[in-house]
Coordinates of C-alpha atoms and ligand atoms in Angstrom, one line a residue:
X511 CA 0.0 0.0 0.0
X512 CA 3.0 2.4 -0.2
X513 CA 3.6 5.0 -2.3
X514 CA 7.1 3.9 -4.9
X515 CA 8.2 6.4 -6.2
X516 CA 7.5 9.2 -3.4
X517 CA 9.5 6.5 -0.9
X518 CA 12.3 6.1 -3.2
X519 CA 13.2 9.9 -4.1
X520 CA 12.6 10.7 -0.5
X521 CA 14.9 7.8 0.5
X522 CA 17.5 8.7 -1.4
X523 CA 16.7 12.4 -1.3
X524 CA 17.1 11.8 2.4
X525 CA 20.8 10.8 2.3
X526 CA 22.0 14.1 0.5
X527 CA 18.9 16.2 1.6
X528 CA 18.8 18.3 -1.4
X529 CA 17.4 18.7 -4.8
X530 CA 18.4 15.6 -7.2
X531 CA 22.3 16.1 -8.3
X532 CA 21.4 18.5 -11.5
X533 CA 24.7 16.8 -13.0
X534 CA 24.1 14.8 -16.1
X535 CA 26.1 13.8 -19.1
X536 CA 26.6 15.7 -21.6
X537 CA 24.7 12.7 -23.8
X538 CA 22.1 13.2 -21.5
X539 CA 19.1 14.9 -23.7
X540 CA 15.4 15.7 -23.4
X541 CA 13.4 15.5 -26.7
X542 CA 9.9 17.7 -26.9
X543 CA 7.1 16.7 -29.5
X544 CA 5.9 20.6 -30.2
X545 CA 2.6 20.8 -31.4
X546 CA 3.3 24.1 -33.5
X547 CA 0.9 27.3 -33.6
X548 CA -1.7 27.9 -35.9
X549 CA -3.1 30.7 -35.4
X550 CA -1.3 34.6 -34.5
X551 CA -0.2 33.8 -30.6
X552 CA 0.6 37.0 -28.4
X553 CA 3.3 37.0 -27.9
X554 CA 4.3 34.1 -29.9
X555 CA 4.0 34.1 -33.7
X556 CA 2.9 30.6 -35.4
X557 CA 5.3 27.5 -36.2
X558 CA 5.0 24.5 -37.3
X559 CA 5.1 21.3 -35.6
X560 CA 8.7 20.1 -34.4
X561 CA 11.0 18.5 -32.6
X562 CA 13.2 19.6 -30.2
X563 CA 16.3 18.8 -28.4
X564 CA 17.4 20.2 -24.7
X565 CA 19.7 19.5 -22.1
X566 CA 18.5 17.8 -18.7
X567 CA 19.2 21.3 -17.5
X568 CA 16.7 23.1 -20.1
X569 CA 19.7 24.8 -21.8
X570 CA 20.5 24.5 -25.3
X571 CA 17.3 24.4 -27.0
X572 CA 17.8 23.1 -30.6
X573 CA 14.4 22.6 -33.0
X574 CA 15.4 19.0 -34.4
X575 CA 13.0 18.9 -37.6
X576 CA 10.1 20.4 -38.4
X577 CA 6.8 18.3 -40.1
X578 CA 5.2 19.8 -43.5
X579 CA 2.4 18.8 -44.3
X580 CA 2.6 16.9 -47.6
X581 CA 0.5 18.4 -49.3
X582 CA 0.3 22.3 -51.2
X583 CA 2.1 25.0 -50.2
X584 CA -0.1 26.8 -48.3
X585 CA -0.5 24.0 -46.0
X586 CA 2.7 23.4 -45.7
X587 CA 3.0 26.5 -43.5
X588 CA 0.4 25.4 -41.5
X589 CA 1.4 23.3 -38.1
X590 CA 0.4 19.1 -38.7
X591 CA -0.4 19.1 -35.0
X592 CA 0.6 16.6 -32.3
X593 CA -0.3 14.3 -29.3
X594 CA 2.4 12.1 -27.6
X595 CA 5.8 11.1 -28.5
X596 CA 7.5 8.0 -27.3
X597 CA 11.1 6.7 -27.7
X598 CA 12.2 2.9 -28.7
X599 CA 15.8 2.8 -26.6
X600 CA 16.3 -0.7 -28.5
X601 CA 16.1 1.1 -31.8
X602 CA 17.5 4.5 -31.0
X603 CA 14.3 6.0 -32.4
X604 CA 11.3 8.4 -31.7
X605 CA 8.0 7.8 -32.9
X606 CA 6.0 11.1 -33.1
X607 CA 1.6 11.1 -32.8
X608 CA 0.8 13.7 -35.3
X609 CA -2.4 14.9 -37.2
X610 CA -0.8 13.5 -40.4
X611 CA 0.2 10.3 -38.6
X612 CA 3.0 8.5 -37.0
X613 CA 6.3 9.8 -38.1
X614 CA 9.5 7.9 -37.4
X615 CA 12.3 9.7 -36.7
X616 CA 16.2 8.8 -36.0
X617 CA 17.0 10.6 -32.1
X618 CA 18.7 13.8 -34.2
X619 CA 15.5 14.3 -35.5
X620 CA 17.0 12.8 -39.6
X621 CA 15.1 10.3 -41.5
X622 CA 12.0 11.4 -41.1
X623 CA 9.2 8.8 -42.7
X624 CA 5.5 8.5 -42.0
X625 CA 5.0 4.9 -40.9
X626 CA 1.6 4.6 -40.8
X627 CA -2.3 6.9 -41.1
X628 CA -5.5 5.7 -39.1
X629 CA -8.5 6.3 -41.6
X630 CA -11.8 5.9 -40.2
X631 CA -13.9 5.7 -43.6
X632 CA -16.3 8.3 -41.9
X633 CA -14.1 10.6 -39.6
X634 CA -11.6 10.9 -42.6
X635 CA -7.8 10.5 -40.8
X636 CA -8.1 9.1 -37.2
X637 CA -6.4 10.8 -34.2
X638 CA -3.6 8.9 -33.1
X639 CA -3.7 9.9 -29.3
X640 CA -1.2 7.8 -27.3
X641 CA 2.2 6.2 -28.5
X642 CA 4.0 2.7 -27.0
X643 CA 6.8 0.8 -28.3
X644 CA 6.9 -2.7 -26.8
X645 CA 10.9 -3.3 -27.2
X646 CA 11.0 -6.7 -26.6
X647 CA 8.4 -7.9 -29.4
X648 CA 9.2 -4.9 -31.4
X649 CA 5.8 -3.5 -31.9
X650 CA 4.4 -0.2 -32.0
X651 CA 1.0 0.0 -29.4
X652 CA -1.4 3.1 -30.7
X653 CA -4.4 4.5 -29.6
X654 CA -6.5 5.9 -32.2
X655 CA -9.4 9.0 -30.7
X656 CA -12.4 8.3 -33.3
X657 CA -12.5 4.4 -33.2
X658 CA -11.8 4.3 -29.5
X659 CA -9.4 1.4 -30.7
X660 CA -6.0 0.4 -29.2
X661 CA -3.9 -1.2 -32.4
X662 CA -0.2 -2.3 -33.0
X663 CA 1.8 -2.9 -35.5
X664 CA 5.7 -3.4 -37.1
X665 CA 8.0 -0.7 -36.2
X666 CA 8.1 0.2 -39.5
X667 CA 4.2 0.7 -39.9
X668 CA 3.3 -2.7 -41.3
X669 CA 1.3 -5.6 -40.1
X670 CA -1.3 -3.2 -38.2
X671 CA -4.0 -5.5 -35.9
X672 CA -6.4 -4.9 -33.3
X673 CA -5.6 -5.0 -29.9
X674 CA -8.6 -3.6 -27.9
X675 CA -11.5 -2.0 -28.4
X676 CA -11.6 0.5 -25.3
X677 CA -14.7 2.5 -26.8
X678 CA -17.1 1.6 -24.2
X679 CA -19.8 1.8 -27.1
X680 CA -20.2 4.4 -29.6
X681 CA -21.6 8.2 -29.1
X682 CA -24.9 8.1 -31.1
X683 CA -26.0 11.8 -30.1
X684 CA -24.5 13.4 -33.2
X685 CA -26.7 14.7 -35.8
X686 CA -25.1 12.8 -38.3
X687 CA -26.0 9.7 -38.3
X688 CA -22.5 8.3 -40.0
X689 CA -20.7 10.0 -36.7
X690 CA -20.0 7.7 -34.2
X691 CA -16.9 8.4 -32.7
X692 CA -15.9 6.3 -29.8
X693 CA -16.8 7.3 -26.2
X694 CA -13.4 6.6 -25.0
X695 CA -10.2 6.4 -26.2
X696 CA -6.4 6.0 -24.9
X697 CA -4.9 9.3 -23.6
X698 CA -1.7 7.3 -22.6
X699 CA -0.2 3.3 -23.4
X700 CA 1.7 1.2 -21.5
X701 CA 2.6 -2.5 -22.0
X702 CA 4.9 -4.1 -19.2
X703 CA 6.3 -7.1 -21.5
X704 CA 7.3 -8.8 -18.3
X705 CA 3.8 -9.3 -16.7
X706 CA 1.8 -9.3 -20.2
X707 CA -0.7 -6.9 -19.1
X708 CA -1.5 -3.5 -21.3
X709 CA -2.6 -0.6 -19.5
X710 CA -3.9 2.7 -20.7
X711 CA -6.0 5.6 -19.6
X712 CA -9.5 5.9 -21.2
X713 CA -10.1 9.7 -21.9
X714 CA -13.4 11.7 -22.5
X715 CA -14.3 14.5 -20.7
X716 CA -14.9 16.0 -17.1
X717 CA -14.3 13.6 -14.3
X718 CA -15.4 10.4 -16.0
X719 CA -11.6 9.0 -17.0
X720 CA -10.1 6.1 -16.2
X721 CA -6.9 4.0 -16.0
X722 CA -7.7 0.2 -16.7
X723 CA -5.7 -2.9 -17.9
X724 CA -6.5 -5.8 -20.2
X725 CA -4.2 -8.9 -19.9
X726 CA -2.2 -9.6 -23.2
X727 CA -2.7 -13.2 -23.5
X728 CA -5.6 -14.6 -25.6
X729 CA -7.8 -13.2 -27.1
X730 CA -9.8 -9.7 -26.2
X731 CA -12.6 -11.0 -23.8
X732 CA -14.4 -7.6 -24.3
X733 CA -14.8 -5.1 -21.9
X734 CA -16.1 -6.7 -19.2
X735 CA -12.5 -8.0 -18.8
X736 CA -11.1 -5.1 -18.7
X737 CA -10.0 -4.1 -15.1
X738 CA -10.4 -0.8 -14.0
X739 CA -7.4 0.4 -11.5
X740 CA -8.8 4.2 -10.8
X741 CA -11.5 6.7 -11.8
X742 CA -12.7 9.8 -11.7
X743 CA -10.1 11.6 -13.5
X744 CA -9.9 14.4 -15.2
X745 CA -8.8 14.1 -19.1
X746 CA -5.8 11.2 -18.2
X747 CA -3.2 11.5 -20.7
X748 CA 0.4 9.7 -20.8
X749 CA 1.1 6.8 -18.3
X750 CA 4.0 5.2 -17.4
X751 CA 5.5 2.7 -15.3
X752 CA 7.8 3.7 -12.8
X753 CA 9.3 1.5 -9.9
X754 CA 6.9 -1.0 -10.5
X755 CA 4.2 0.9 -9.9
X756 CA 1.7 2.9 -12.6
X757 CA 2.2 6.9 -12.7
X758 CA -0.5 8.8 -15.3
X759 CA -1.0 12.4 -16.1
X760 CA -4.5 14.0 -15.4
X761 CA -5.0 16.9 -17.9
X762 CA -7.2 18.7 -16.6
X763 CA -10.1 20.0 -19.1
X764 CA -9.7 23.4 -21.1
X765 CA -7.9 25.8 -19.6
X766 CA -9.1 26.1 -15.6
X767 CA -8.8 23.2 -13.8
X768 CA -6.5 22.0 -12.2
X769 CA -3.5 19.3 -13.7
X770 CA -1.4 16.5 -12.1
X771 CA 0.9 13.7 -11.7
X772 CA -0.7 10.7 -9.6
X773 CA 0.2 7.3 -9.5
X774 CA -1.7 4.0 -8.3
X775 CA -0.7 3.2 -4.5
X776 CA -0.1 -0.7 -4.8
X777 CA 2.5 -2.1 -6.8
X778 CA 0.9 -3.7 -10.0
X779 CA 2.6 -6.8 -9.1
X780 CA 0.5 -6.9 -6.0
X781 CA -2.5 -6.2 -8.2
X782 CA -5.4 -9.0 -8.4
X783 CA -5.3 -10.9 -12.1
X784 CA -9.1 -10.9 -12.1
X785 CA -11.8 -8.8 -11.0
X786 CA -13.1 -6.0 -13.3
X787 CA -13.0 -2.8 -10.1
X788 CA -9.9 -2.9 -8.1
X789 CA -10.6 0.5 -6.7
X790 CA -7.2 1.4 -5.8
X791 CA -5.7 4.1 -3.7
X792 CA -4.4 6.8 -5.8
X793 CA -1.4 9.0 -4.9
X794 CA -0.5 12.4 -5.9
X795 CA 3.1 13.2 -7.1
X796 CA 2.6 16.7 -8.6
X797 CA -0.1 18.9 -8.1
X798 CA -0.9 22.2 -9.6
X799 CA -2.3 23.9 -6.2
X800 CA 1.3 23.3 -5.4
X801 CA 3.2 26.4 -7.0
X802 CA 2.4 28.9 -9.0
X803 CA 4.1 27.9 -12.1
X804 CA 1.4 26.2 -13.3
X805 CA -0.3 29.9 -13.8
X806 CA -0.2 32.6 -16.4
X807 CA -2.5 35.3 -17.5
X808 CA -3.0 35.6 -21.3
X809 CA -2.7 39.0 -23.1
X810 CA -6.3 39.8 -22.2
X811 CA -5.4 39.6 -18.7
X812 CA -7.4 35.9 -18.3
X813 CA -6.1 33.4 -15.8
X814 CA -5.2 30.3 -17.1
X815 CA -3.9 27.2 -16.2
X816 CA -1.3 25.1 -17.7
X817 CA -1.8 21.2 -18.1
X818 CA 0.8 18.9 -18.1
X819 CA 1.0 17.0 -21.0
X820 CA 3.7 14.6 -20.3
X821 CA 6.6 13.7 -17.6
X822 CA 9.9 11.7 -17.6
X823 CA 12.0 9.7 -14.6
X824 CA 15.7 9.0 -15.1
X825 CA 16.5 6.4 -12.4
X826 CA 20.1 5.8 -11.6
X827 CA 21.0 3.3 -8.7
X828 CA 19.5 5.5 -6.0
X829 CA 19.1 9.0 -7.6
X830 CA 15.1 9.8 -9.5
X831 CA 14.9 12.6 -11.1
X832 CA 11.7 13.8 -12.7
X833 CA 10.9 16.7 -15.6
X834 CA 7.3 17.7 -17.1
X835 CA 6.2 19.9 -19.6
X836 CA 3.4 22.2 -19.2
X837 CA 1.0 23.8 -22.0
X838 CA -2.0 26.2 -22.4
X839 CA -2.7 27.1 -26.2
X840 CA -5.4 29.5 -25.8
X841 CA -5.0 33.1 -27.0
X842 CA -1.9 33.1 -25.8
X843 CA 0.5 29.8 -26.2
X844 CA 2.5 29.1 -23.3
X845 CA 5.1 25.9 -23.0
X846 CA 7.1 25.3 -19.7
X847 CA 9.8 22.5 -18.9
X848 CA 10.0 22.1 -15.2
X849 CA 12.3 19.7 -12.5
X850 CA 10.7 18.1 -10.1
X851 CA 12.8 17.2 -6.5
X852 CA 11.6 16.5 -3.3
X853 CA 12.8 17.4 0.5
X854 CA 13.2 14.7 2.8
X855 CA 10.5 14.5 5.9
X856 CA 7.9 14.1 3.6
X857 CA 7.4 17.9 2.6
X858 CA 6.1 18.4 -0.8
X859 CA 7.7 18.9 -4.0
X860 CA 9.7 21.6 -5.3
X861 CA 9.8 23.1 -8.6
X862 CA 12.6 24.3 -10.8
X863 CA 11.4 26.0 -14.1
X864 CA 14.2 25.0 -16.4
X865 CA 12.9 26.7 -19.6
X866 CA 10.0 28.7 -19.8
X867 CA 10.5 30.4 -23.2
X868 CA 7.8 29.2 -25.6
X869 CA 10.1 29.9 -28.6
X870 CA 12.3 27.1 -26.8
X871 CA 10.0 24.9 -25.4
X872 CA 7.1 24.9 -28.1
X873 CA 3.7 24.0 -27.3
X874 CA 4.7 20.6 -26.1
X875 CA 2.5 17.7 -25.9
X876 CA 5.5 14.9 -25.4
X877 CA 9.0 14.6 -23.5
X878 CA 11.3 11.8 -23.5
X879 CA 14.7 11.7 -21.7
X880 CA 17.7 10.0 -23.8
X881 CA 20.8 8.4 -22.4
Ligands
NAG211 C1 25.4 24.5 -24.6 O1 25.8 25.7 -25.3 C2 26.9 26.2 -24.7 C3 27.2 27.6 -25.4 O2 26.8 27.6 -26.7 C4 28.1 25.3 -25.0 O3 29.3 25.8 -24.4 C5 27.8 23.9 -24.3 O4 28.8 23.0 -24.6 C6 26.4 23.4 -24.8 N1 26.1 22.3 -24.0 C7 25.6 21.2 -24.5 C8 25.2 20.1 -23.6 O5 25.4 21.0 -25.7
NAG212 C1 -4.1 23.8 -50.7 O1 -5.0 22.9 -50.0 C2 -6.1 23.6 -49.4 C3 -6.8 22.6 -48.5 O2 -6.9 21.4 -49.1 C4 -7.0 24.2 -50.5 O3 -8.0 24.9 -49.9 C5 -6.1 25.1 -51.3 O4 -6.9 25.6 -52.4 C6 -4.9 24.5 -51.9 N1 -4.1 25.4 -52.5 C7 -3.5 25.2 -53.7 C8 -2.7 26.3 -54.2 O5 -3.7 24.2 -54.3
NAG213 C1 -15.9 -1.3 -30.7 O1 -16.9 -1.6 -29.7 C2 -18.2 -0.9 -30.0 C3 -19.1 -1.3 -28.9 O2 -18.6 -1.1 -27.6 C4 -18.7 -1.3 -31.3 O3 -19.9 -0.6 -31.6 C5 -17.7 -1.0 -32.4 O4 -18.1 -1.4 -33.7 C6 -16.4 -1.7 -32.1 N1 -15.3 -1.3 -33.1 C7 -14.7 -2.2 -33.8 C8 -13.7 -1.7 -34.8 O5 -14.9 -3.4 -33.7

C-alpha cells in the first residue's frame, strides 16, 4: 500500500537532503514533440510542428526537424499538429503522434518517414492519441481518438492489428448519423512485457476518465475483462510505469482546472489478475495547487492554467529525477519545462522551471529523456 516512487526519491533524497544532483552527461538529452501554432499567438508568432532537443538542465534548446504537411504550399506553413511522443531505446528511435500520422524519426530528428495513417472511412484521418513501443516484441501500441481502438503494428508501420477495443460503445448523439466516434479512447499506453498486461488511460471529458488494464494473452474478452485500476479523473493522458508501480497524467479540461501527476498506491505486481473494479488508492506526485508555475494570464489579462502534457523519470541506482512539460494554447501559447525534486521529511515537491520560453519549449505535448 505504499507510495514507490515518493518512498524512493525521498529515500535517497534523504541521504543528500537536497534537490536531485542536477549533474548529467553531456549525452544526457530531453526530446519535446511541439505541437506548433496555428493561429497569431501573443506574444508568440505561429510555427510549425517540431522537434526539439534540450539539455537535462533546459539549456540548449535546438528545433530538431520540423513536419510539413505533404501536401500544397499553403499547408505546408500550416502546423500538422501533435499528441504524444515515445522513444524505442532498443532502436535508438522516436516515434511522433501527429495529425498527419505517426512519423518515425532517428534521435537527431533525420530520417523522417510517415510509418503509418488511421482512416476511419467516416471521420476521414483518425487521431492517433497515445504512443508505445513494446521493445522486446518490437511492436508499436497506438491509440486511435475516433474508433476508440488500441492497435499495433511493425515498427516500420506494417502488419497493423487490433488489440482492444476501449470505446465503451459508440456516441450516437450526433446529428449525423455516419458519426459515431468512440466514447473513449487511450490518452496514454503502457505494455509491461514482463507481466503481459496493457494498460492505458480511457479519456473523455470531465471527471469520467479512467486507467484500466486488459491482460495480453488470448484473445480480447471484451470489456467486461477489462480491469479498471482508478477513476474519476480528469482528461488522463500519458502513463508510465515507474518503480513497478503505474504513474498517469490527469490533464485537466480546457484551460481552468487543475492538472497532475498521480500514481496508483499498490505495486501492480500486488494487483489481483481478475476482478473488473480494483478500486485502488491513488497518490498524488505533482499537483498544480502546489506552485504557482502552473499559472499565467494571457494577453487579455485571463487566468489560465497550464496542463501537463507529459513527464519523464531518469532512475540511476539511487538518484530519481523527474521533468514535465506544461502547455495552455489558448489566446496566448505558453510551454514550460520544469524539475521536479523533493525534500526529505515528507514535505512536498519543489519546482525548478528550467525553460520557460515558448520559442524554446514549443507547445509541447510529449518529452522523452535519452541516455
Ligand atoms: C550548450 O551551449 C553552450 C554555449 O553555446 C556550450 O558551451 C555547451 O557545450 C552546450 N552544452 C551542450 C550540452 O550542448
Ligand atoms: C491547398 O490545400 C487547401 C486545402 O486542401 C486548399 O483549400 C487550397 O486551395 C490548396 N491550394 C492550392 C494552391 O492548391
Ligand atoms: C468497438 O466496440 C463498440 C461497442 O462497444 C462497437 O460498436 C464498435 O463497432 C467496435 N469497433 C470495432 C472496430 O470493432
Amino acid at each position: 500500500m505504499l507510495p514507490l516512487l515518493a518512498p524512493l526519491l525521498l529515500a535517497s533524497l534523504h541521504l543528500s537532503n537536497a534537490l536531485p544532483n542536477p549533474q548529467a552527461t553531456t549525452e544526457d538529452t530531453l526530446i519535446i514533440l511541439d505541437k506548433g501554432v496555428g493561429h497569431r499567438s501573443t506574444p508568440v508568432p505561429r510555427w510549425r510542428t517540431s522537434l526539439r532537443r534540450l539539455s537535462p538542465r533546459g539549456t540548449n534548446a535546438t528545433i530538431l526537424t520540423q513536419f510539413e504537411a505533404a501536401t500544397n504550399a499553403t499547408q505546408r506553413s500550416e502546423p500538422i499538429n501533435a499528441y504524444a511522443l515515445t522513444y524505442s531505446a532498443s532502436t535508438s528511435t522516436l516515434f511522433s503522434a501527429t495529425g498527419q500520422g505517426i512519423i518515425r524519426t532517428a534521435t537527431d530528428g533525420s530520417d523522417a518517414t510517415l510509418i503509418l495513417q488511421e482512416d476511419s472511412s467516416e471521420a476521414g484521418l483518425d487521431k492517433i492519441t497515445s504512443v508505445h513501443v513494446a521493445e522486446k516484441e518490437q511492436k508499436i501500441y497506438y491509440g486511435t481518438q475516433y474508433q476508440g481502438l488500441i492497435k499495433k503494428a511493425d515498427l516500420d508501420g506494417s502488419n497493423v492489428e487490433i488489440v482492444l477495443n476501449v470505446s465503451q460503445g459508440l456516441n450516437l448523439g450526433f446529428a449525423s448519423p455516419s458519426y459515431k466516434p468512440a466514447k473513449f479512447y487511450a490518452g496514454g499506453i503502457v505494455v509491461d512485457e514482463e507481466t503481459g498486461w496493457l494498460y492505458w488511460s480511457a479519456a473523455r471529458g470531465d471527471k469520467d476518465g479512467s486507467i484500466r488494464r486488459a491482460a495480453l494473452k488470448g484473445t480480447d474478452g471484451g470489456e467486461e475483462q477489462h480491469q479498471v485500476l482508478a477513476s474519476g479523473i480528469n482528461m488522463p493522458g500519458q502513463v508510465r510505469i515507474v518503480g513497478g508501480s503505474l504513474y498517469w497524467v490527469e490533464r485537466g479540461r480546457w484551460s481552468n482546472s487543475p492538472t497532475a501527476i498521480k500514481y496508483l498506491d499498490r505495486a501492480l505486481l500486488a494487483l489481483p489478475a481478475t476482478g473488473t473494479s480494483a478500486a485502488l488508492a491513488t497518490g498524488t506526485l505533482v499537483h498544480a495547487s502546489q506552485s504557482a508555475l502552473f499559472f499565467e494570464k494571457d494577453y487579455t489579462g485571463e487566468r489560465q492554467t497550464l496542463g501537463i502534457q507529459s513527464f519523464v523519470v531518469d532512475r540511476r541506482e539511487r538518484e530519481m529525477r523527474v521533468w514535465f512539460v506544461v502547455e495552455s494554447s489558448g489566446r496566448t501559447m505558453f510551454g514550460k519545462l520544469v524539475r521536479v525534486g523533493w525534500r526529505g521529511g515528507g514535505r512536498g515537491p519543489v519546482f525548478e522551471v528550467l525553460n520557460e520560453d515558448t520559442r524554446e519549449v514549443g507547445v509541447p505535448v510529449g518529452l522523452e529523456f535519452l541516455r
